[in-house]
mmCIF file of C-alpha atoms and ligand atoms in Angstrom:
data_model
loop_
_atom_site.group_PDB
_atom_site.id
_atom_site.type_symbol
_atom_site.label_atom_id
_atom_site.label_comp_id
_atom_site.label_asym_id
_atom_site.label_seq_id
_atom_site.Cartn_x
_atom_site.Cartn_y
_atom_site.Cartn_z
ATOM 1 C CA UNK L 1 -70.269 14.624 -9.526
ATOM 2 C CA UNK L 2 -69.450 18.059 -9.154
ATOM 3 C CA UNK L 3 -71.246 20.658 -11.452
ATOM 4 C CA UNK L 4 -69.200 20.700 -14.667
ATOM 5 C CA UNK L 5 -66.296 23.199 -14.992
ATOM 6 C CA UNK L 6 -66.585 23.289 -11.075
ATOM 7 C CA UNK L 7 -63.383 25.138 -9.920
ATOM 8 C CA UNK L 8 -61.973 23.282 -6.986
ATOM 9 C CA UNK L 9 -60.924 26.346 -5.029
ATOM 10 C CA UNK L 10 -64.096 27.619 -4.872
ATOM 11 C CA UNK L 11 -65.260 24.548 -3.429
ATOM 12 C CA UNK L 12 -62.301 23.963 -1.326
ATOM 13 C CA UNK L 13 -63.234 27.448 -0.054
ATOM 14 C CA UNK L 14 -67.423 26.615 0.827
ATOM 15 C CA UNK L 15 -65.509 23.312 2.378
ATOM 16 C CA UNK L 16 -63.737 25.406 4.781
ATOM 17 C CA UNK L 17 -66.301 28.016 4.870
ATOM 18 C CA UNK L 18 -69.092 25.574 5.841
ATOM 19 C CA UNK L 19 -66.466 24.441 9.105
ATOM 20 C CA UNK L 20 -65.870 27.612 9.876
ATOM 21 C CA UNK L 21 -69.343 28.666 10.757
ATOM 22 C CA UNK L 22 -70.647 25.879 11.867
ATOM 23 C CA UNK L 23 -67.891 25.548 14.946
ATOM 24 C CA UNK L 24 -69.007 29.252 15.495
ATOM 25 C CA UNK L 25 -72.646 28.867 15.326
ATOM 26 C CA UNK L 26 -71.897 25.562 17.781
ATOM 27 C CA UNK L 27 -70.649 28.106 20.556
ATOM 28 C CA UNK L 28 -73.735 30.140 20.012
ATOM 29 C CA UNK L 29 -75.937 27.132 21.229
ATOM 30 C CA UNK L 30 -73.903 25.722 24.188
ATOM 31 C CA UNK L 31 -74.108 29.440 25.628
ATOM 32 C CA UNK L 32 -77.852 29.925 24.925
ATOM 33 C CA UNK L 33 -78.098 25.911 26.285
ATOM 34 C CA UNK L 34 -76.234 27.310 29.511
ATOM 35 C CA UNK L 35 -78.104 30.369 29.627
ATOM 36 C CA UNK L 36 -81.836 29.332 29.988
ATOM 37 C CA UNK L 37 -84.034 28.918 26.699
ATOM 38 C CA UNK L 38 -87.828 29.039 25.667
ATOM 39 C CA UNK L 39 -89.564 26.258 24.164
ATOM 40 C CA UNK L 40 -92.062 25.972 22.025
ATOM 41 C CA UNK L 41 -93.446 23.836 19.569
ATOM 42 C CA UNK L 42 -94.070 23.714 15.251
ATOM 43 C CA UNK L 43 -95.759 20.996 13.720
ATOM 44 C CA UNK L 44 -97.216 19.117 16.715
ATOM 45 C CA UNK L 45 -96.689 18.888 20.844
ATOM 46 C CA UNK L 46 -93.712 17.166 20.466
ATOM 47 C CA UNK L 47 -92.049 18.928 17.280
ATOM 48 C CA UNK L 48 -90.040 21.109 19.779
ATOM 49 C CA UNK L 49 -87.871 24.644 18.801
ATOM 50 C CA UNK L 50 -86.394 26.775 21.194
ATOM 51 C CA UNK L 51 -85.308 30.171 20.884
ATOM 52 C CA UNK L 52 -81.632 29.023 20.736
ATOM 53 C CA UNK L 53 -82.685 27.911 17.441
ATOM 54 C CA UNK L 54 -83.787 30.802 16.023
ATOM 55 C CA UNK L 55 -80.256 32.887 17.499
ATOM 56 C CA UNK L 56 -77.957 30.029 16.060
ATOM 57 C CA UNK L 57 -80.324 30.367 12.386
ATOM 58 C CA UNK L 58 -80.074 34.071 12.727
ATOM 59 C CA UNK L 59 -76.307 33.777 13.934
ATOM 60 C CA UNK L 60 -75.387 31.452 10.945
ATOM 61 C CA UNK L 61 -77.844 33.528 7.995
ATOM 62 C CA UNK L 62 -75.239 36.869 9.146
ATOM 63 C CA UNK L 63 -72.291 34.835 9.201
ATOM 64 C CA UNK L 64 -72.814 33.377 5.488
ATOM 65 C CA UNK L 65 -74.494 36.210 4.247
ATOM 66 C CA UNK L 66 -70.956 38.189 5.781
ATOM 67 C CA UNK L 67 -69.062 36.095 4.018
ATOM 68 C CA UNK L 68 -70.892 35.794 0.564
ATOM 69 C CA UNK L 69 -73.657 38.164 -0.067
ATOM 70 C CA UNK L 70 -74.867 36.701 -3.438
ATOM 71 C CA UNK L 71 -75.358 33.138 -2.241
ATOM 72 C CA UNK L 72 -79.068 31.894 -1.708
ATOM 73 C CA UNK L 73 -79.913 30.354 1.715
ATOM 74 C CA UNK L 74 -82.358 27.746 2.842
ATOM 75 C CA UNK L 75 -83.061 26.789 6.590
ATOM 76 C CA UNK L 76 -84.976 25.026 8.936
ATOM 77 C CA UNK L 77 -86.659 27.881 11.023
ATOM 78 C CA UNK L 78 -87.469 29.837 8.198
ATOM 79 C CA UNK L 79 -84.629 32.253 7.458
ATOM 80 C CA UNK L 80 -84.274 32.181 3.328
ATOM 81 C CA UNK L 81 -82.796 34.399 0.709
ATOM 82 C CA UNK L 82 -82.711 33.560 -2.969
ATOM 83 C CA UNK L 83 -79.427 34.016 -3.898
ATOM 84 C CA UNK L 84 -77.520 34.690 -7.521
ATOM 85 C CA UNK L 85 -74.599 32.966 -7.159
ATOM 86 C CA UNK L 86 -75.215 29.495 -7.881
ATOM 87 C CA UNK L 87 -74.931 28.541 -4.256
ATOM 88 C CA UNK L 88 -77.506 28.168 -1.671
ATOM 89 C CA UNK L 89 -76.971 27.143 2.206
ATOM 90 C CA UNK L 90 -78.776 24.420 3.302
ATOM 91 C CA UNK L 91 -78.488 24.983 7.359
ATOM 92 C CA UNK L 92 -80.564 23.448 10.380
ATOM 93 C CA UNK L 93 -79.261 25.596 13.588
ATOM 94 C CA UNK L 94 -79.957 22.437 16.261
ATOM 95 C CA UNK L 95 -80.670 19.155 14.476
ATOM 96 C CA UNK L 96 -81.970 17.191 17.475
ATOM 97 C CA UNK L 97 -83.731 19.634 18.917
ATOM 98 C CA UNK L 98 -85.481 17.411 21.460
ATOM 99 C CA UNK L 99 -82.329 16.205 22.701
ATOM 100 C CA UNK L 100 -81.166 19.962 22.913
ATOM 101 C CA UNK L 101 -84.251 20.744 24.966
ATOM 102 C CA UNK L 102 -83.395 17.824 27.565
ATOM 103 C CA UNK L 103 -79.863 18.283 27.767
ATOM 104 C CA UNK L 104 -79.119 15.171 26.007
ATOM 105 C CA UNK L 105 -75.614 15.816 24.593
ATOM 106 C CA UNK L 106 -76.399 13.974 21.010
ATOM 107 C CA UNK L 107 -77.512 17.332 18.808
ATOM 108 C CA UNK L 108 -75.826 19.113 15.971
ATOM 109 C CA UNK L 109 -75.093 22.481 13.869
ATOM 110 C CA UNK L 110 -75.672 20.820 10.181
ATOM 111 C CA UNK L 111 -74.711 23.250 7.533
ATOM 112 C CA UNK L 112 -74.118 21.868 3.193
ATOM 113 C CA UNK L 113 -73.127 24.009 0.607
ATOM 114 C CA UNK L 114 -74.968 23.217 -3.041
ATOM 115 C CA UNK L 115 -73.452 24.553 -6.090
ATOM 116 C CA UNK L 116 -76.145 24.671 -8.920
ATOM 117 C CA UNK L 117 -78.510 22.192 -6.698
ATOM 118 C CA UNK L 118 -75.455 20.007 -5.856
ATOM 119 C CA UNK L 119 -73.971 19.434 -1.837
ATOM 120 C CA UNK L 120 -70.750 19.897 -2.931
ATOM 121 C CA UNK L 121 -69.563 20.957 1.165
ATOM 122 C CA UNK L 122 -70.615 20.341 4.401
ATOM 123 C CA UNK L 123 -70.188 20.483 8.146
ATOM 124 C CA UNK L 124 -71.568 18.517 11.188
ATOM 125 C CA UNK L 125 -70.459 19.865 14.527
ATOM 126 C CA UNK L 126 -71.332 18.630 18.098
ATOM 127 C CA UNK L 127 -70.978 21.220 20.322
ATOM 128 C CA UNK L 128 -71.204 19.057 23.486
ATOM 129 C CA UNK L 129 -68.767 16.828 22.166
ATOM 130 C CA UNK L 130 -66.297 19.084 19.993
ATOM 131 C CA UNK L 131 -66.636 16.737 17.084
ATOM 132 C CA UNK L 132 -66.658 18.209 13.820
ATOM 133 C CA UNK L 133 -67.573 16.284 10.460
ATOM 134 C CA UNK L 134 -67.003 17.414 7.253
ATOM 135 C CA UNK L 135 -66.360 16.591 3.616
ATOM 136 C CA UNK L 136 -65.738 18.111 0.254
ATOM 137 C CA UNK L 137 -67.298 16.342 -2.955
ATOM 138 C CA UNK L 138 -64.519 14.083 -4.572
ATOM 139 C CA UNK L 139 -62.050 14.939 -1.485
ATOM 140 C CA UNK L 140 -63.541 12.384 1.466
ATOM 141 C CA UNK L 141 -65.044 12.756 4.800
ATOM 142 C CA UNK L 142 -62.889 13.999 7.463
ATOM 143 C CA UNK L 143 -63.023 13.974 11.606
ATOM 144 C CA UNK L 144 -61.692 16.469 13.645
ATOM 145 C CA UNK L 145 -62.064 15.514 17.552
ATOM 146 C CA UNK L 146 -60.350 17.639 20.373
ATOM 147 C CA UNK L 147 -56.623 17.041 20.958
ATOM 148 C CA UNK L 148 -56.610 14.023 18.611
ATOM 149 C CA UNK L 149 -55.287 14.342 14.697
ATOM 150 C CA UNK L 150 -57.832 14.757 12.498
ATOM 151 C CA UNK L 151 -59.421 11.349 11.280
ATOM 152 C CA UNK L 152 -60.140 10.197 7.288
ATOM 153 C CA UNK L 153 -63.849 8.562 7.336
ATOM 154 C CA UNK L 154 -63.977 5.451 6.188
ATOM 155 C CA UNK L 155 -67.558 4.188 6.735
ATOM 156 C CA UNK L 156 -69.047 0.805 8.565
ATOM 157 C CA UNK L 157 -66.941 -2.207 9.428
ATOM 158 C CA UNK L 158 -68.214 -5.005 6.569
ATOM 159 C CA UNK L 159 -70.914 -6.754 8.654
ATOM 160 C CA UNK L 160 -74.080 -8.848 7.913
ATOM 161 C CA UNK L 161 -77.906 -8.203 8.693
ATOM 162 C CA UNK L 162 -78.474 -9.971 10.519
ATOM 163 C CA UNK L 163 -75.381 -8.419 13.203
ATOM 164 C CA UNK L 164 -76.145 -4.886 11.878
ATOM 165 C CA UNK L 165 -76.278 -2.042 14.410
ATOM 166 C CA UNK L 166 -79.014 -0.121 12.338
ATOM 167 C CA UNK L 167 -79.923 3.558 13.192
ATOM 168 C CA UNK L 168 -83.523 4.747 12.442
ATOM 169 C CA UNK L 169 -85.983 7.816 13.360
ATOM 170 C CA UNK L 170 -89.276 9.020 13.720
ATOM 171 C CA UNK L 171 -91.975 11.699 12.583
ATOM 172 C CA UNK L 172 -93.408 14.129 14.988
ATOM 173 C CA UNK L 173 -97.477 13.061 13.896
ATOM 174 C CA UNK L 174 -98.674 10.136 15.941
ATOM 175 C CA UNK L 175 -99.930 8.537 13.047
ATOM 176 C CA UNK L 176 -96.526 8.148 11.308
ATOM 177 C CA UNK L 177 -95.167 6.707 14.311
ATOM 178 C CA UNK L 178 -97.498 3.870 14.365
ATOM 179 C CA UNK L 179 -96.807 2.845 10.622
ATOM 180 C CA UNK L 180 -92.801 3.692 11.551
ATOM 181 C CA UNK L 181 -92.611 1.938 14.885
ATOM 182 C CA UNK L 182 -94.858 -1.332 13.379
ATOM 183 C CA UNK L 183 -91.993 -1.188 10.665
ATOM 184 C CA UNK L 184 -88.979 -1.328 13.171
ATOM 185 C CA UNK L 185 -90.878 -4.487 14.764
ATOM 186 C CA UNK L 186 -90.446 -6.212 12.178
ATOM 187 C CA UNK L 187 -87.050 -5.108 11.250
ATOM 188 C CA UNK L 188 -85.369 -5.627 14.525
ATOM 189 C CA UNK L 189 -85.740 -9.540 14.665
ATOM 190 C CA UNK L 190 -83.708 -9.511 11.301
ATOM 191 C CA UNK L 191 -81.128 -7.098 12.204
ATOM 192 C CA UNK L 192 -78.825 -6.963 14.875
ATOM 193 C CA UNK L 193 -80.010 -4.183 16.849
ATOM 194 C CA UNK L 194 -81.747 -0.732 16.714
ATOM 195 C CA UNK L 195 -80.600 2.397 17.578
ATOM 196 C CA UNK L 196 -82.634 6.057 17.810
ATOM 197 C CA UNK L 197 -80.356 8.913 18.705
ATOM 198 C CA UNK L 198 -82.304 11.551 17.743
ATOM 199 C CA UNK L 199 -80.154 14.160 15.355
ATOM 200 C CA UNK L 200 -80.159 12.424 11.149
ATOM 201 C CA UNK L 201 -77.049 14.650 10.387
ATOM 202 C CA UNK L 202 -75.357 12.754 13.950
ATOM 203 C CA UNK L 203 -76.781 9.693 12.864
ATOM 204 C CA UNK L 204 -75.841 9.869 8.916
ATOM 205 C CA UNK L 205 -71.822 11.121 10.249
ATOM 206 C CA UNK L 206 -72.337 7.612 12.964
ATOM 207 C CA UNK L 207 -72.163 5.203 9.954
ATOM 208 C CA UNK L 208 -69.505 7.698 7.852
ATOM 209 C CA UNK L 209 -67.086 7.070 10.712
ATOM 210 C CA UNK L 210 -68.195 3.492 11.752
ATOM 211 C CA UNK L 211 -70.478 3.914 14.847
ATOM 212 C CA UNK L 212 -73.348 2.772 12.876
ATOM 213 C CA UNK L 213 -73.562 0.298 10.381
ATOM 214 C CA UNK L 214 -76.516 1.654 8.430
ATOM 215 C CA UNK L 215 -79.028 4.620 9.082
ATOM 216 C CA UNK L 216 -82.777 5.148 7.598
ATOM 217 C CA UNK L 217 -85.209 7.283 8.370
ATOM 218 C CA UNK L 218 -88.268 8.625 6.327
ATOM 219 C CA UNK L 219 -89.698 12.267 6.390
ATOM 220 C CA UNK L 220 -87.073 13.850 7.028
ATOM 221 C CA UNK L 221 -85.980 17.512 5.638
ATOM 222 C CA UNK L 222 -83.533 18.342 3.457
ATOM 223 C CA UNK L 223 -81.756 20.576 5.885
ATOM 224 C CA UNK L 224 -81.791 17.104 8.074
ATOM 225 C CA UNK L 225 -79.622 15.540 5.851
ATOM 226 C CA UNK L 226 -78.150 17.685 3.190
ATOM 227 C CA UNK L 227 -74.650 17.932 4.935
ATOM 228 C CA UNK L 228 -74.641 14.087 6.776
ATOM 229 C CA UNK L 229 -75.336 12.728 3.502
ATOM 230 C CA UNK L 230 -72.080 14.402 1.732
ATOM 231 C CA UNK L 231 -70.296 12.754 4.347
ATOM 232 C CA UNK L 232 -71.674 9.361 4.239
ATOM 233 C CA UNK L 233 -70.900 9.561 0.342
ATOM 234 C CA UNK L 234 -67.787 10.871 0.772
ATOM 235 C CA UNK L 235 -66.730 8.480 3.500
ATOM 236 C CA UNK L 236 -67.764 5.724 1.051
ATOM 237 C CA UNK L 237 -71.110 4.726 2.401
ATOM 238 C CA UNK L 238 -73.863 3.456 -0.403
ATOM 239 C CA UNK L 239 -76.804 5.906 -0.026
ATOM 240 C CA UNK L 240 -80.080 5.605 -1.484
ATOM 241 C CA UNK L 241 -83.685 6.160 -1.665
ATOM 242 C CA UNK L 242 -87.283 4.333 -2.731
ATOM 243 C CA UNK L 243 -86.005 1.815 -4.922
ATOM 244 C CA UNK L 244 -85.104 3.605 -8.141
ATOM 245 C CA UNK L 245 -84.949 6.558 -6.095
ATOM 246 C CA UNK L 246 -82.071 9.010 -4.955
ATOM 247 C CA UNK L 247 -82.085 9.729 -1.389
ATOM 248 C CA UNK L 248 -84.611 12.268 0.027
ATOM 249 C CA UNK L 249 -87.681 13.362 1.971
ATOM 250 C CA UNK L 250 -89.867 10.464 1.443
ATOM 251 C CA UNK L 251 -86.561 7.858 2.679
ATOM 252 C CA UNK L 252 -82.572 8.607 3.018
ATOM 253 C CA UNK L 253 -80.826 5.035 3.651
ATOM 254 C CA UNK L 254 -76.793 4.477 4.186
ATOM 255 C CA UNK L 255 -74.686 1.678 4.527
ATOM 256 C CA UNK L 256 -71.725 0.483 3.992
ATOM 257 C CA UNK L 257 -71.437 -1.035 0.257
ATOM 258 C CA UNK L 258 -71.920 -4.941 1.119
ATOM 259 C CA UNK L 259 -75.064 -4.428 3.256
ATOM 260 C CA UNK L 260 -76.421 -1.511 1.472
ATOM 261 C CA UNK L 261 -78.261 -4.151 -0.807
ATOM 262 C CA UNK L 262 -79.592 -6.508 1.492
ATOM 263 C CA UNK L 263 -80.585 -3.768 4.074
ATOM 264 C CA UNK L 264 -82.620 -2.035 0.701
ATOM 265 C CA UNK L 265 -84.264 -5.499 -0.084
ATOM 266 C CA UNK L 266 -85.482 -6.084 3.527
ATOM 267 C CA UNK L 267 -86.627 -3.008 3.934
ATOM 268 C CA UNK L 268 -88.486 -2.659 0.731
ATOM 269 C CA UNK L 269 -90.158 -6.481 1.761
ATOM 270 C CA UNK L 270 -91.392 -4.865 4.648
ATOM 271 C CA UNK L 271 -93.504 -2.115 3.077
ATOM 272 C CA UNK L 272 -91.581 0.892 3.639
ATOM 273 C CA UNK L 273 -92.828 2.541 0.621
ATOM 274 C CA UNK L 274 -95.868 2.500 1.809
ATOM 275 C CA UNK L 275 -95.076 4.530 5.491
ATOM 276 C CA UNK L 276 -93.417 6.503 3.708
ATOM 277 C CA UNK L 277 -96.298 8.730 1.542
HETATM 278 C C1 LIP P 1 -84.884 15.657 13.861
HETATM 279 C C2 LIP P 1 -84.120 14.673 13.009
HETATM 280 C C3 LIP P 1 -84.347 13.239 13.516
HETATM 281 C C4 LIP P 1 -85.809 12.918 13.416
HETATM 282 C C5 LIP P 1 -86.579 13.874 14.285
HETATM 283 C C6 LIP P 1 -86.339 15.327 13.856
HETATM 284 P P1 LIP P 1 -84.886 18.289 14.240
HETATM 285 O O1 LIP P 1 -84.660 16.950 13.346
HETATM 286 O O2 LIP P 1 -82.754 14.990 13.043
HETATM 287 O O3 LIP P 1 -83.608 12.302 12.776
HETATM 288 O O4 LIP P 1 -86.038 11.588 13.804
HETATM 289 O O5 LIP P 1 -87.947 13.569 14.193
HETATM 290 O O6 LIP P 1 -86.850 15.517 12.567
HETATM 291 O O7 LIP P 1 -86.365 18.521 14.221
HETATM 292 O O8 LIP P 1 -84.385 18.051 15.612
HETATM 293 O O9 LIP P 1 -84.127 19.375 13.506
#
């Protein structure tokens, strides 16, 4: 629900705002892919950023900043500006950096819009791909894909568990893999299959438009979701966190509506509270 006495056109406008740079920022990172990068690493050996990150951040903190100078920003590789506008950016340059640094073609510009600590906008784009996702709150999830009309999202097919193409993800700390990966063994024999692409705003727009039929992942940031999630919502999809729980750091889970309960259930049965501290 949009903050009250939300005007429309000003969300319309972060809607188209939130496209706008986020198809920009995506050209930024396929020339810094094609032009040779650093690497280096954050949390732990395999928690990878690359300098391309930092440009596209720095790229998309001018561009919004450009656009609307009072707004508050929050992003992954630390740009930040406390804003007085009542909106703050919620932006992760490269989500799926690892697949970035390999040249896997399955990463993403993810940039959301909040209006008084609402996502009331956002924007996926793949850059190798062209595909851009994006959704207003109350307005639906839309597709845009090169030289093809622009698609209305409409979530997962209506499947059951036990034929469910589920999407997951993992933490960076060794640890938290073992808990997450013991998890997923005991998932996958109940599900129909797993899949781990490696970006949660790709992976969140996969179910939105159908390529998934559920996604969850635990630890991830807000800037890892904060846009995918709109979409998902927007596109229909049931979203939720710890039972009782909204969606968020310590578990994000879509679906479509008929397995969103089951897929909650078996997940809960299987402990995932407890990898999840
Ligand atoms: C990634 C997420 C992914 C998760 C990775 C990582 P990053 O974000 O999109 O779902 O499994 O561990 O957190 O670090 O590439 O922006």
């Amino acid at each position: 629900m949009a903050p009250s006495g939300t005007d429309g056109s000003l969300i319309a406008s972060l809607h188209e705002l939130s496209v706008q740079v986020a198809v920009g920022a995506g050209k930024v990172a396929r020339a810094g892919r094609a032009g040779g990068f650093e690497v280096g690493t954050k949390s732990t050996d395999t928690d990878l950023v690359t300098g391309v990150d930092r440009a596209v951040e720095g790229w998309l903190a001018a561009a919004l900043h450009h656009a609307r100078p009072d707004d508050g920003l929050l992003a992954e590789e630390g740009a930040s500006r406390t804003g007085t506008s009542g909106v703050r950016w919620v932006i992760d340059p490269i989500d799926g950096t690892v697949n970035f640094a390999l040249g896997l073609p399955q990463y993403a510009v993810s940039v959301a819009a909040e209006l008084d600590g609402t996502v009331v906008a956002g924007c996926v784009h793949n850059p190798e791909s062209a595909e851009t996702y994006s959704a207003a709150l109350g307005a639906g999830a839309l597709l845009v894909q090169p030289g093809r009309s622009p698609r209305a999202l409409g979530g997962p097919r209506s499947v059951e568990l036990a034929r469910a193409v589920v999407g997951t993800g993992f933490g960076y700390a060794g640890w938290q893999r073992a808990r997450q990966g013991e998890l997923v063994s005991r998932l996958l024999p109940r599900i129909g299959d797993i899949r781990r692409l490696g970006a949660a705003s790709l992976d969140l727009c996969a179910v939105a438009s159908g390529r998934l039929d559920a996604y969850f992942e635990v630890g991830l940031n807000h800037w890892d979701y904060a846009a995918g999630l709109l979409i998902a919502t927007e596109a229909g999809c049931v979203a939720s966190g710890l039972p009782g729980h909204e969606p968020g750091p310590r578990l994000v889970t879509v679906a479509g509506a008929g397995l969103a309960g089951p897929l909650a259930e078996l997940l809960t049965g299987l402990g995932i509270e407890a990898i999840s501290a």
